[in-house]
PDB file of C-alpha atoms in Angstrom:
ATOM      1  CA  MET A 269      -5.486-133.779  18.323  1.00 75.00           C
ATOM      2  CA  THR A 270      -7.448-130.671  19.164  1.00 80.00           C
ATOM      3  CA  HIS A 271      -4.589-129.653  21.255  1.00 86.00           C
ATOM      4  CA  TRP A 272      -2.614-129.728  18.067  1.00 91.00           C
ATOM      5  CA  HIS A 273      -5.533-127.589  15.788  1.00 90.00           C
ATOM      6  CA  ILE A 274      -5.543-124.866  18.896  1.00 90.00           C
ATOM      7  CA  THR A 275      -1.773-124.700  19.522  1.00 95.00           C
ATOM      8  CA  SER A 276      -1.051-124.412  15.564  1.00 96.00           C
ATOM      9  CA  TRP A 277      -3.501-121.518  14.982  1.00 93.00           C
ATOM     10  CA  VAL A 278      -2.147-119.704  17.843  1.00 96.00           C
ATOM     11  CA  VAL A 279       1.582-119.934  16.579  1.00 98.00           C
ATOM     12  CA  ALA A 280       0.193-119.028  13.456  1.00 97.00           C
ATOM     13  CA  LEU A 281      -1.638-115.779  14.531  1.00 97.00           C
ATOM     14  CA  ILE A 282       1.677-114.568  16.545  1.00 98.00           C
ATOM     15  CA  LEU A 283       3.632-115.716  13.176  1.00 98.00           C
ATOM     16  CA  VAL A 284       1.194-113.236  11.370  1.00 97.00           C
ATOM     17  CA  PHE A 285       2.003-110.374  13.233  1.00 97.00           C
ATOM     18  CA  VAL A 286       5.310-110.731  13.456  1.00 98.00           C
ATOM     19  CA  SER A 287       5.742-110.981   9.450  1.00 97.00           C
ATOM     20  CA  TYR A 288       3.795-108.128   9.009  1.00 97.00           C
ATOM     21  CA  GLY A 289       5.921-105.812  11.369  1.00 96.00           C
ATOM     22  CA  LEU A 290       9.213-107.115   9.998  1.00 97.00           C
ATOM     23  CA  TYR A 291       8.117-106.443   6.551  1.00 96.00           C
ATOM     24  CA  GLY A 292       6.669-102.621   7.773  1.00 94.00           C
ATOM     25  CA  ALA A 293      10.159-102.563   9.446  1.00 95.00           C
ATOM     26  CA  GLY A 294      12.119-103.361   5.947  1.00 94.00           C
ATOM     27  CA  LYS A 295      13.478-106.598   7.431  1.00 96.00           C
ATOM     28  CA  ALA A 296      13.231-108.627   4.384  1.00 93.00           C
ATOM     29  CA  LYS A 297      15.258-111.359   5.494  1.00 96.00           C
ATOM     30  CA  GLY A 298      13.616-112.437   8.691  1.00 96.00           C
ATOM     31  CA  ALA A 299      10.244-111.576   7.147  1.00 96.00           C
ATOM     32  CA  LYS A 300      10.647-113.915   4.487  1.00 96.00           C
ATOM     33  CA  ILE A 301      11.494-116.445   7.244  1.00 97.00           C
ATOM     34  CA  THR A 302       9.116-116.336   9.733  1.00 97.00           C
ATOM     35  CA  HIS A 303       6.411-116.096   6.763  1.00 97.00           C
ATOM     36  CA  MET A 304       8.411-119.366   5.152  1.00 98.00           C
ATOM     37  CA  ILE A 305       7.213-120.776   8.724  1.00 98.00           C
ATOM     38  CA  LEU A 306       4.162-119.525   8.331  1.00 98.00           C
ATOM     39  CA  ARG A 307       3.209-120.964   5.728  1.00 97.00           C
ATOM     40  CA  LEU A 308       4.390-124.213   7.330  1.00 97.00           C
ATOM     41  CA  PHE A 309       1.840-123.524   9.728  1.00 98.00           C
ATOM     42  CA  TYR A 310      -1.049-123.066   7.461  1.00 97.00           C
ATOM     43  CA  ILE A 311      -0.698-126.953   6.484  1.00 97.00           C
ATOM     44  CA  ILE A 312      -0.228-128.192  10.112  1.00 97.00           C
ATOM     45  CA  ILE A 313      -3.747-126.067  10.394  1.00 96.00           C
ATOM     46  CA  ILE A 314      -5.619-127.480   7.704  1.00 96.00           C
ATOM     47  CA  LEU A 315      -4.268-130.906   8.331  1.00 95.00           C
ATOM     48  CA  THR A 316      -5.393-131.259  11.517  1.00 94.00           C
ATOM     49  CA  GLY A 317      -8.307-129.027  10.824  1.00 91.00           C
ATOM     50  CA  ALA A 318      -9.161-131.952   8.584  1.00 91.00           C
ATOM     51  CA  GLU A 319      -8.338-134.440  10.521  1.00 92.00           C
ATOM     52  CA  LEU A 320     -10.964-133.317  13.269  1.00 87.00           C
ATOM     53  CA  PHE A 321     -13.555-132.671  10.488  1.00 87.00           C
ATOM     54  CA  VAL A 322     -13.725-135.990   9.546  1.00 87.00           C
ATOM     55  CA  ARG A 323     -13.446-137.821  12.829  1.00 85.00           C
ATOM     56  CA  PHE A 324     -15.633-135.437  14.702  1.00 78.00           C
ATOM     57  CA  ALA A 325     -18.323-134.530  12.296  1.00 68.00           C
ATOM     58  CA  ASN A 326     -21.633-135.557  12.123  1.00 73.00           C
ATOM     59  CA  TRP A 327     -22.096-134.015   8.811  1.00 69.00           C
ATOM     60  CA  ASN A 328     -23.826-131.139   9.921  1.00 76.00           C
ATOM     61  CA  GLY A 329     -23.540-127.481   8.436  1.00 81.00           C
ATOM     62  CA  GLU A 330     -21.676-126.199  11.605  1.00 85.00           C
ATOM     63  CA  TYR A 331     -18.293-127.986  10.854  1.00 86.00           C
ATOM     64  CA  ALA A 332     -18.869-127.429   7.191  1.00 87.00           C
ATOM     65  CA  GLY A 333     -19.552-123.600   8.643  1.00 90.00           C
ATOM     66  CA  LYS A 334     -16.265-124.047  11.044  1.00 90.00           C
ATOM     67  CA  MET A 335     -14.109-125.779   7.760  1.00 91.00           C
ATOM     68  CA  LEU A 336     -15.077-122.729   5.418  1.00 94.00           C
ATOM     69  CA  LEU A 337     -14.353-120.031   8.136  1.00 96.00           C
ATOM     70  CA  GLY A 338     -10.696-121.483   8.951  1.00 95.00           C
ATOM     71  CA  ILE A 339      -9.415-121.848   5.280  1.00 97.00           C
ATOM     72  CA  ILE A 340     -11.248-118.052   4.540  1.00 97.00           C
ATOM     73  CA  THR A 341      -9.009-116.913   7.820  1.00 97.00           C
ATOM     74  CA  ILE A 342      -5.892-118.485   6.469  1.00 97.00           C
ATOM     75  CA  GLY A 343      -6.412-116.902   2.985  1.00 97.00           C
ATOM     76  CA  LEU A 344      -6.621-113.516   4.823  1.00 97.00           C
ATOM     77  CA  MET A 345      -4.006-114.035   6.508  1.00 97.00           C
ATOM     78  CA  GLU A 346      -1.624-114.954   3.836  1.00 97.00           C
ATOM     79  CA  MET A 347      -3.377-112.186   1.965  1.00 97.00           C
ATOM     80  CA  LEU A 348      -2.128-109.231   4.574  1.00 96.00           C
ATOM     81  CA  VAL A 349       1.426-110.160   4.842  1.00 97.00           C
ATOM     82  CA  ILE A 350       1.650-110.634   1.041  1.00 97.00           C
ATOM     83  CA  ARG A 351      -0.277-107.005   0.980  1.00 96.00           C
ATOM     84  CA  LYS A 352       2.335-105.457   3.367  1.00 96.00           C
ATOM     85  CA  LYS A 353       5.238-106.946   1.449  1.00 96.00           C
ATOM     86  CA  LYS A 354       4.053-105.196  -1.902  1.00 95.00           C
ATOM     87  CA  GLY A 355       3.494-101.971   0.485  1.00 93.00           C
ATOM     88  CA  LYS A 356      -0.632-101.952  -0.903  1.00 94.00           C
ATOM     89  CA  SER A 357      -3.168-100.547   1.789  1.00 94.00           C
ATOM     90  CA  THR A 358      -4.095-103.405   4.233  1.00 93.00           C
ATOM     91  CA  GLY A 359      -6.833-101.658   6.158  1.00 91.00           C
ATOM     92  CA  GLY A 360      -9.994-103.352   4.709  1.00 93.00           C
ATOM     93  CA  LEU A 361      -8.165-106.888   5.381  1.00 95.00           C
ATOM     94  CA  TRP A 362      -7.383-106.076   8.529  1.00 95.00           C
ATOM     95  CA  ILE A 363     -10.948-105.803   8.994  1.00 96.00           C
ATOM     96  CA  GLY A 364     -12.267-108.311   7.327  1.00 96.00           C
ATOM     97  CA  PHE A 365      -9.901-110.864   9.267  1.00 97.00           C
ATOM     98  CA  ILE A 366     -10.852-109.997  12.291  1.00 97.00           C
ATOM     99  CA  ILE A 367     -14.518-110.039  11.470  1.00 97.00           C
ATOM    100  CA  VAL A 368     -13.792-114.009   9.795  1.00 97.00           C
ATOM    101  CA  LEU A 369     -11.377-115.158  12.856  1.00 96.00           C
ATOM    102  CA  VAL A 370     -13.563-114.117  15.746  1.00 96.00           C
ATOM    103  CA  LEU A 371     -16.457-115.927  14.076  1.00 95.00           C
ATOM    104  CA  THR A 372     -13.772-118.512  13.379  1.00 94.00           C
ATOM    105  CA  VAL A 373     -12.812-118.751  16.854  1.00 92.00           C
ATOM    106  CA  LEU A 374     -16.373-118.561  18.744  1.00 91.00           C
ATOM    107  CA  LEU A 375     -17.799-121.242  16.097  1.00 89.00           C
ATOM    108  CA  GLY A 376     -15.029-123.364  17.371  1.00 85.00           C
ATOM    109  CA  LEU A 377     -15.979-123.060  20.485  1.00 85.00           C
ATOM    110  CA  HIS A 378     -19.579-123.687  20.092  1.00 83.00           C
ATOM    111  CA  LEU A 379     -19.309-126.734  18.997  1.00 80.00           C
ATOM    112  CA  PRO A 380     -18.759-129.940  20.593  1.00 75.00           C
ATOM    113  CA  ILE A 381     -14.905-130.637  20.824  1.00 74.00           C
ATOM    114  CA  GLY A 382     -14.535-126.965  21.732  1.00 67.00           C
ATOM    115  CA  PHE A 383     -13.503-125.438  24.771  1.00 69.00           C
ATOM    116  CA  HIS A 384     -16.449-125.074  26.426  1.00 66.00           C
ATOM    117  CA  VAL A 385     -15.724-121.290  27.691  1.00 67.00           C
ATOM    118  CA  PHE A 386     -19.729-119.972  27.231  1.00 60.00           C
TER     119      PHE A 386
END
């Protein structure tokens, strides 16, 4: 299940950049399609993350923190795409998104079921 989860959030990150770029280029139809696919991946990420949480969590704060950071990351991804679609500024959201994404990935790699890079 860990591989499903990691694959789904990697694909979701790619789709965020594609959707963002398509909305910026004025290609609304292609952007809408990729945005809907991205929303499907949000659901996959949440379901696989919840399954990993229930299966492996020994109910300490790190797992709950990782889940909370993951949900915030998904929220920021959606807010970035929507604000770009509406033509509003996204500078501050990008900073927040990058910070929360890095924290989420680092905490995920630190937990026992993550890939031990460090």
